CSV table of C-alpha atoms in Angstrom, one decimal:
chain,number,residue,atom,x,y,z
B,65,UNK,CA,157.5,-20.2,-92.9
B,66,UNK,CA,156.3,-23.1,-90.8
B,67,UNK,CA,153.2,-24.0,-93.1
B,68,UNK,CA,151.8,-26.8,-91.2
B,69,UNK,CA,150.8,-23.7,-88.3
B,70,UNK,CA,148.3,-23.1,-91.2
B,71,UNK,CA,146.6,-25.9,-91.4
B,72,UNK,CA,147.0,-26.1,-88.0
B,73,UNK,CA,145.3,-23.1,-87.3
B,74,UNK,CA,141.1,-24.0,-87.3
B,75,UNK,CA,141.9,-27.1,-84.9
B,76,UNK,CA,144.3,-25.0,-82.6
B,77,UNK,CA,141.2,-22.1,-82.3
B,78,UNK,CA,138.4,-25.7,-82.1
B,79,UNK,CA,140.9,-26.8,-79.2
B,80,UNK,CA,141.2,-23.5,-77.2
B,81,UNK,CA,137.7,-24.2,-75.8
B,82,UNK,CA,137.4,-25.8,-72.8
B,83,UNK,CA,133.9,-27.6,-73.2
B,84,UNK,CA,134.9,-28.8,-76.7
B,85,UNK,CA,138.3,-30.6,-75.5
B,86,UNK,CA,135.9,-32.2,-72.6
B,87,UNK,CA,134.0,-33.4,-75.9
B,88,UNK,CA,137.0,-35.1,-77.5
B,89,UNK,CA,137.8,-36.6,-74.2
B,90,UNK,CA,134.5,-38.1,-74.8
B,91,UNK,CA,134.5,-39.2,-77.6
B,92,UNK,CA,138.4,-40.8,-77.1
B,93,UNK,CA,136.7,-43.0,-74.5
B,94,UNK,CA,133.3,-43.6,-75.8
B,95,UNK,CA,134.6,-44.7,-80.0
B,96,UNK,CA,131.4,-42.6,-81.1
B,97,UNK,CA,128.8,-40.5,-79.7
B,98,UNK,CA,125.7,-38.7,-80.9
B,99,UNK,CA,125.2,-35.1,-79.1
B,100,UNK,CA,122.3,-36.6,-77.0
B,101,UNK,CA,124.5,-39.1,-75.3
B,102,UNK,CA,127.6,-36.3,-75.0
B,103,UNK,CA,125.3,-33.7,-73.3
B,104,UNK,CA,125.7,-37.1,-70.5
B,105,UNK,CA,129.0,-37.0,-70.2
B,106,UNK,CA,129.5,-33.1,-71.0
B,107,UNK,CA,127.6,-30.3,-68.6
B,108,UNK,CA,126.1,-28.4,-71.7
B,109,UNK,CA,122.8,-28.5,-73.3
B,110,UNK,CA,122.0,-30.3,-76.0
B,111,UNK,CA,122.2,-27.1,-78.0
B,112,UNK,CA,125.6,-26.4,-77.0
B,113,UNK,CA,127.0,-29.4,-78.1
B,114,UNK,CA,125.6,-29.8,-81.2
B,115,UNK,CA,127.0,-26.6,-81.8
B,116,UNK,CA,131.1,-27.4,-80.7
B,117,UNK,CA,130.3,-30.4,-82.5
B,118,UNK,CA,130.0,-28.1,-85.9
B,119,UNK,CA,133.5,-26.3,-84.9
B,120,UNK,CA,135.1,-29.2,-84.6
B,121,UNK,CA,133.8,-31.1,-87.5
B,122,UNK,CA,134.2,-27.7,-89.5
B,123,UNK,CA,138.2,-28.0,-87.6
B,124,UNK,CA,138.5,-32.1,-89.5
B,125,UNK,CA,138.6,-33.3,-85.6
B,126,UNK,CA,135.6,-35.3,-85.8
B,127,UNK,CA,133.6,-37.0,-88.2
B,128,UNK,CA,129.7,-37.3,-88.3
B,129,UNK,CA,127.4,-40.2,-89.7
B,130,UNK,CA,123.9,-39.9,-90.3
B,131,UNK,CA,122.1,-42.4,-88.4
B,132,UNK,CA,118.5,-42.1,-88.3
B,133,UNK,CA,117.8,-38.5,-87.1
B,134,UNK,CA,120.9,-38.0,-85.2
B,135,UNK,CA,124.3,-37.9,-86.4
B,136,UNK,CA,127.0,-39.9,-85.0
B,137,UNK,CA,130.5,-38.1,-84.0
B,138,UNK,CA,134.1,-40.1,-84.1
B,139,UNK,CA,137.5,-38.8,-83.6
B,140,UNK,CA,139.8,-38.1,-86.9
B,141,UNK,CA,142.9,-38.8,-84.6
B,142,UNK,CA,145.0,-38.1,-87.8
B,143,UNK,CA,144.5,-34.7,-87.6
B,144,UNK,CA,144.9,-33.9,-83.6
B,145,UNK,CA,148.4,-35.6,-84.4
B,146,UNK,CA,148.8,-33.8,-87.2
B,147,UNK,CA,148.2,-30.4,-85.1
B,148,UNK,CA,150.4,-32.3,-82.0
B,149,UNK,CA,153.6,-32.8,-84.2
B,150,UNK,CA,153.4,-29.4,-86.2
B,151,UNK,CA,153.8,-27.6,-82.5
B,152,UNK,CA,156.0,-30.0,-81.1
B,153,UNK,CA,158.3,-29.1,-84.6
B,154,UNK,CA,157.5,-25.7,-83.9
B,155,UNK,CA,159.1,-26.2,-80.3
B,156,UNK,CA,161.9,-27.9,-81.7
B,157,UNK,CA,162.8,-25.3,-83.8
B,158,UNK,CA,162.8,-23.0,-80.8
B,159,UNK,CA,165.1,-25.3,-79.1
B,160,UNK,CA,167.5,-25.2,-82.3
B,161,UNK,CA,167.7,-21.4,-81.9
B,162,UNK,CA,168.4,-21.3,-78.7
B,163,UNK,CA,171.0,-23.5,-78.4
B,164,UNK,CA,172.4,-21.5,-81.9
B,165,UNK,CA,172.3,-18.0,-79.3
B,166,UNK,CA,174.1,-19.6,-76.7
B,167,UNK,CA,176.7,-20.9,-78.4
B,168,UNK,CA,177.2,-17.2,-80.0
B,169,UNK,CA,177.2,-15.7,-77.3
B,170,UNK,CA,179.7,-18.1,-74.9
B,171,UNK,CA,181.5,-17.6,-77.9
B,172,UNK,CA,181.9,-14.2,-77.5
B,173,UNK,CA,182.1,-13.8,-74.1
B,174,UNK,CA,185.4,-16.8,-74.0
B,175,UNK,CA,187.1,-13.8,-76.9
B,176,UNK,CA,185.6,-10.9,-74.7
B,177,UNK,CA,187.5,-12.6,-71.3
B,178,UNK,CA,190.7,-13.2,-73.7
O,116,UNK,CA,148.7,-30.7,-75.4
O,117,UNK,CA,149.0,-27.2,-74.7
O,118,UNK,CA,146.8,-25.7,-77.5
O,119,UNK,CA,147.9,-22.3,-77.6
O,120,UNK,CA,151.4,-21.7,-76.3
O,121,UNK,CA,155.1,-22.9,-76.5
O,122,UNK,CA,157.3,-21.9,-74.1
O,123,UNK,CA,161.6,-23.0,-74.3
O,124,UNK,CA,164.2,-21.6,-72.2
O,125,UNK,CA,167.7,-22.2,-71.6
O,126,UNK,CA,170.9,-21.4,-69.5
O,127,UNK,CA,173.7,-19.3,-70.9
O,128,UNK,CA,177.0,-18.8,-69.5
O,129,UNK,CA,177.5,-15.5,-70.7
O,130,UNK,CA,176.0,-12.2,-69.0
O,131,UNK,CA,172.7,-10.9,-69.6
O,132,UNK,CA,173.6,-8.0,-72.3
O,133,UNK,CA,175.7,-10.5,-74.1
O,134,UNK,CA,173.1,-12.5,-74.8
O,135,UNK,CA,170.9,-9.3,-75.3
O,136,UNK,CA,173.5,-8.3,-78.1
O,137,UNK,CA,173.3,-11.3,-79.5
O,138,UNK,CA,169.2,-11.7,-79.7
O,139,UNK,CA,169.0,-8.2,-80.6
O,140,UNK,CA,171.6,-8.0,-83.2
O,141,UNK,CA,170.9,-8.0,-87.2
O,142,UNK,CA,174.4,-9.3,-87.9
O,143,UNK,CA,174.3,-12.2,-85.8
O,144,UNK,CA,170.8,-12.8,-86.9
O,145,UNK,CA,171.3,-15.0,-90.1
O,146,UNK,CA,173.5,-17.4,-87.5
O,147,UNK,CA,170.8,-18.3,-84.6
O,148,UNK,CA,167.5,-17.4,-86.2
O,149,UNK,CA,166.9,-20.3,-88.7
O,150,UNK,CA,169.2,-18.5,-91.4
O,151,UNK,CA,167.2,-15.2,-91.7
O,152,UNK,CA,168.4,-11.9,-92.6
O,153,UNK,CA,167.1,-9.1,-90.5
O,154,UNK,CA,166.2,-5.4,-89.7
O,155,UNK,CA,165.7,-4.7,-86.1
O,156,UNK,CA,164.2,-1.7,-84.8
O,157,UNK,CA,164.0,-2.4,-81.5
O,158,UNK,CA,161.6,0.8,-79.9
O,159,UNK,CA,157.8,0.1,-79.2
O,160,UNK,CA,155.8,-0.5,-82.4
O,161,UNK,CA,159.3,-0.5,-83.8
O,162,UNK,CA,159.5,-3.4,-87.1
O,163,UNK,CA,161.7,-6.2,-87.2
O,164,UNK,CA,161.4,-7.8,-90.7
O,165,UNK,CA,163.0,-11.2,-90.9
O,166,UNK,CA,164.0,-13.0,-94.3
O,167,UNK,CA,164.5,-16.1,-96.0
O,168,UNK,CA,165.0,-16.2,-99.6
O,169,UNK,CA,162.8,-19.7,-100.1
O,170,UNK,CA,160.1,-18.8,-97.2
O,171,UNK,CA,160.1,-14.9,-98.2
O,172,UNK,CA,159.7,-11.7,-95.7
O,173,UNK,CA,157.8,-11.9,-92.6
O,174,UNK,CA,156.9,-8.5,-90.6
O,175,UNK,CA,157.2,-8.6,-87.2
O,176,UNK,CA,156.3,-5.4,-84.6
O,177,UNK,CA,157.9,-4.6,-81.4
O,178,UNK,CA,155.2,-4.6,-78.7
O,179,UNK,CA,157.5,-4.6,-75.6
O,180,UNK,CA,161.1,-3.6,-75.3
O,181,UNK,CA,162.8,-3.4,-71.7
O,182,UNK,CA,166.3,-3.8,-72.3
O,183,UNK,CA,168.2,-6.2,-71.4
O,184,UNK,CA,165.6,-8.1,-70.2
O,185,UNK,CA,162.7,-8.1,-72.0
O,186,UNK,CA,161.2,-8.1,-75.8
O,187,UNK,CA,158.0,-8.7,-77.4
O,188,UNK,CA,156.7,-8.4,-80.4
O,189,UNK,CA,153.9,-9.9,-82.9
O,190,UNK,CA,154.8,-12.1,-86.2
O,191,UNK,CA,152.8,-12.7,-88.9
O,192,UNK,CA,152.1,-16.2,-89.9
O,193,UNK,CA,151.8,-15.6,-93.6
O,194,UNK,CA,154.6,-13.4,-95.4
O,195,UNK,CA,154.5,-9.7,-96.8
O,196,UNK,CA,152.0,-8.8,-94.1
O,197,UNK,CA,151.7,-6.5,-91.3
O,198,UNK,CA,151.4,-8.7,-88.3
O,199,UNK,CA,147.6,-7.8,-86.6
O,200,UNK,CA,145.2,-9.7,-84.0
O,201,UNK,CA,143.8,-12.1,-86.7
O,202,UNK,CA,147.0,-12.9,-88.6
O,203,UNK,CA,150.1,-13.3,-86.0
O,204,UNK,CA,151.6,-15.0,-82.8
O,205,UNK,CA,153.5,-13.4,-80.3
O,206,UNK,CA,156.9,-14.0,-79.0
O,207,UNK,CA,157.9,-12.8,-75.9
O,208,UNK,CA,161.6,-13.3,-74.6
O,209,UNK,CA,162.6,-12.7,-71.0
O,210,UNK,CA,166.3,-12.6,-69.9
O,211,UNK,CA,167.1,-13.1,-66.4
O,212,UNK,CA,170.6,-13.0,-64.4
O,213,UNK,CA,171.4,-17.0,-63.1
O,214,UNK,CA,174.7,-16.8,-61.2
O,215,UNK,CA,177.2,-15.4,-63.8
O,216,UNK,CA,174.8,-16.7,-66.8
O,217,UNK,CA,171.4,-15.9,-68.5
O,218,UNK,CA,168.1,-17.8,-68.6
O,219,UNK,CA,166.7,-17.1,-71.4
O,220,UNK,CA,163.4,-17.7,-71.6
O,221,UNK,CA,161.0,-17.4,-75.2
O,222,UNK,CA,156.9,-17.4,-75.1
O,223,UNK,CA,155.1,-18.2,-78.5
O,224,UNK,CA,151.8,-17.7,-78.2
O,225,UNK,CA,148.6,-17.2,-80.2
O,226,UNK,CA,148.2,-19.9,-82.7
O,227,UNK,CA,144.8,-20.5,-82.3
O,228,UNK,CA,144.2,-16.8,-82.9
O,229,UNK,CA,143.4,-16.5,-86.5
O,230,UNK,CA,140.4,-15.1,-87.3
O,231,UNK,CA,137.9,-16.8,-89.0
O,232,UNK,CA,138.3,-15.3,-92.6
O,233,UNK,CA,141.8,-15.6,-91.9
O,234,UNK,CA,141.8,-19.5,-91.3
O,235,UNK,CA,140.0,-19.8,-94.7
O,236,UNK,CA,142.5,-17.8,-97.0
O,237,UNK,CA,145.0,-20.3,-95.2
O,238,UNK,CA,143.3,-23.0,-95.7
O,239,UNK,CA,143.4,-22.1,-99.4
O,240,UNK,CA,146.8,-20.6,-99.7
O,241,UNK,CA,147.9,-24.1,-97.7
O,242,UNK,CA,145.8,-26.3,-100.6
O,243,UNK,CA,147.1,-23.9,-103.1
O,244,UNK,CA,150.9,-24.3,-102.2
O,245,UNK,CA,150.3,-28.2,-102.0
O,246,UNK,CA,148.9,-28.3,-105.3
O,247,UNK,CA,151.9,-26.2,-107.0
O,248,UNK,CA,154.4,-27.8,-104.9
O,249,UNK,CA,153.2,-30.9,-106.2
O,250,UNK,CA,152.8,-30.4,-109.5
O,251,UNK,CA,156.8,-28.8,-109.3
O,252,UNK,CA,157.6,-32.1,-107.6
O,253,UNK,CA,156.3,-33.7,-111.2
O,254,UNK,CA,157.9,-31.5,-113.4
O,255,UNK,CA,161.3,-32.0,-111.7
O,256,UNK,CA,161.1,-35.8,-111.4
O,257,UNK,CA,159.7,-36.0,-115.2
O,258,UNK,CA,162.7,-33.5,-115.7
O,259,UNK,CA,165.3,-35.6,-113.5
O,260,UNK,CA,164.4,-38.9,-115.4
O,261,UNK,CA,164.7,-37.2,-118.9
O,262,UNK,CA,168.0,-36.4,-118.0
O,263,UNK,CA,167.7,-32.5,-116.7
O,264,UNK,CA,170.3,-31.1,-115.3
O,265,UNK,CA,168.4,-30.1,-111.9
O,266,UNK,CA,170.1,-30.8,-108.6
O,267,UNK,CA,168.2,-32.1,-105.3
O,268,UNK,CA,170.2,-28.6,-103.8
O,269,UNK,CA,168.4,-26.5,-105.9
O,270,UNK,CA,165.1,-27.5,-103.9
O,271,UNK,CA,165.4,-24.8,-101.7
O,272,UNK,CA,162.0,-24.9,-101.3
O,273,UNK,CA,161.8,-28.0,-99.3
O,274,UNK,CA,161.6,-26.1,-96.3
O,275,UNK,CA,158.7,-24.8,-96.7
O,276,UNK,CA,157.0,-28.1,-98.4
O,277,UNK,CA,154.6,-29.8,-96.7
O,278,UNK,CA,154.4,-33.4,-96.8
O,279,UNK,CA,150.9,-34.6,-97.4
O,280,UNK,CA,149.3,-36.3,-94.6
O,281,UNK,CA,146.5,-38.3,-95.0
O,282,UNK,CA,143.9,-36.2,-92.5
């Protein structure tokens, strides 16, 4: 039931920190970033980063390149819209049954008032 | 995006236990609850088992019951288990009086929850299901084109396919 939650479920846990969704902002407006240049825009160490960076590579939200000693970090934007749509069709499927339980139950409150 | 938590309501015109008989009830479950059968037990680490015959059974347990106005409980994301901390979201509904109606209210949390060992057997019961769904998704069409007598109905399954994305 509702596989894609799943999937979804290492990038949901990668975005429930606060410091690494600061880090995607980042990298959204910087293209690509190495974790020297995101400790800039991010108030962590060094360290830290390079650590959030592992979660959310190990999560499929960002890639890394080797470039010289560091490693370069982009976005996979695929797979934050991937997570994005599988809880917006987990939402709408909340809608569905709600609107399915109050038509039941108008229902049988119009044959209770009969 | 909020990351970890869905939350829906919606106005009723019906009183609060109405709609409490009707969230609470198993025979009126199959009609509002995405076509499951259920049992409810609805006291405190009571079990409400919900299920779909192309999905499977999914365990739920009552954390929270106030009625009319209130129930929790914990679902597990994967089927034939016992919901726990690594493996489940909650759902929380809250009922309250509006005028003559309901507001009915409904909380999922927990999605980003799973424990680490957890995510990985997921991640491989999610690869695993992809590769047999696919290779079913063969068979039929090889099936289909021979001239087999297999019906697009009978993929019951399809709810529980997911479509391949490129990630």
């Amino acid at each position: 039931m509702r596989p894609c939650l799943q999937q979804s479920a290492q990038p949901l846990a990668a975005l429930a920190d606060a410091t690494r969704r600061e880090i995607l902002d980042a990298l959204s407006s910087r293209g690509e970033a190495t974790a020297t240049v995101l400790a800039d825009d991010v108030p962590v160490s060094r360290q830290a980063i390079v650590k959030h960076l592992a979660i959310l590579d190990a999560a499929g939200l960002v890639r890394g390149r080797k470039q010289g000693r560091e490693v370069r970090y982009g976005l996979v934007p695929l797979r934050l819209e991937a997570v994005a749509r599988c809880l917006a069709d987990v939402a709408t499927e909340w809608d569905r049954r709600l609107l399915a339980l109050k038509r039941i139950a108008e229902a049988a409150e119009v044959r209770r008032r009969r | 995006m909020a990351e970890d938590r869905i939350e829906r309501e919606i106005v009723i015109n019906a009183p609060v236990q109405r709609v409490w008989e009707v969230l609470t009830s198993e025979e009126e479950m199959p009609a509002w609850f995405s076509g499951a059968t259920a049992t409810v037990d609805l006291r405190p680490g009571g079990e409400i088992v919900f299920h779909w015959a192309e999905h499977g059974t999914f365990h739920a347990r009552v954390e929270r019951v106030e009625p009319p106005h209130l129930l929790v409980y914990r679902w597990s994301l994967l089927p034939d288990e016992e919901p726990d901390t690594g493996n489940a979201t909650r759902v929380e509904f809250a009922l309250s009086a509006e005028g003559a109606g309901t507001r009915l209210r409904v909380v999922e949390t927990g999605f980003a929850g799973l424990s680490g060992d957890e995510q990985r057997r997921l991640r491989h019961l999610a690869s695993n299901r992809q590769g047999w769904d696919a290779a079913l998704a063969g068979l039929q069409a090889h099936a289909g084109a021979a001239g087999g007598a297999s019906s697009a109905g009978e993929q019951g399954r399809t709810g529980s396919v997911q479509p391949t994305r490129p990630t």
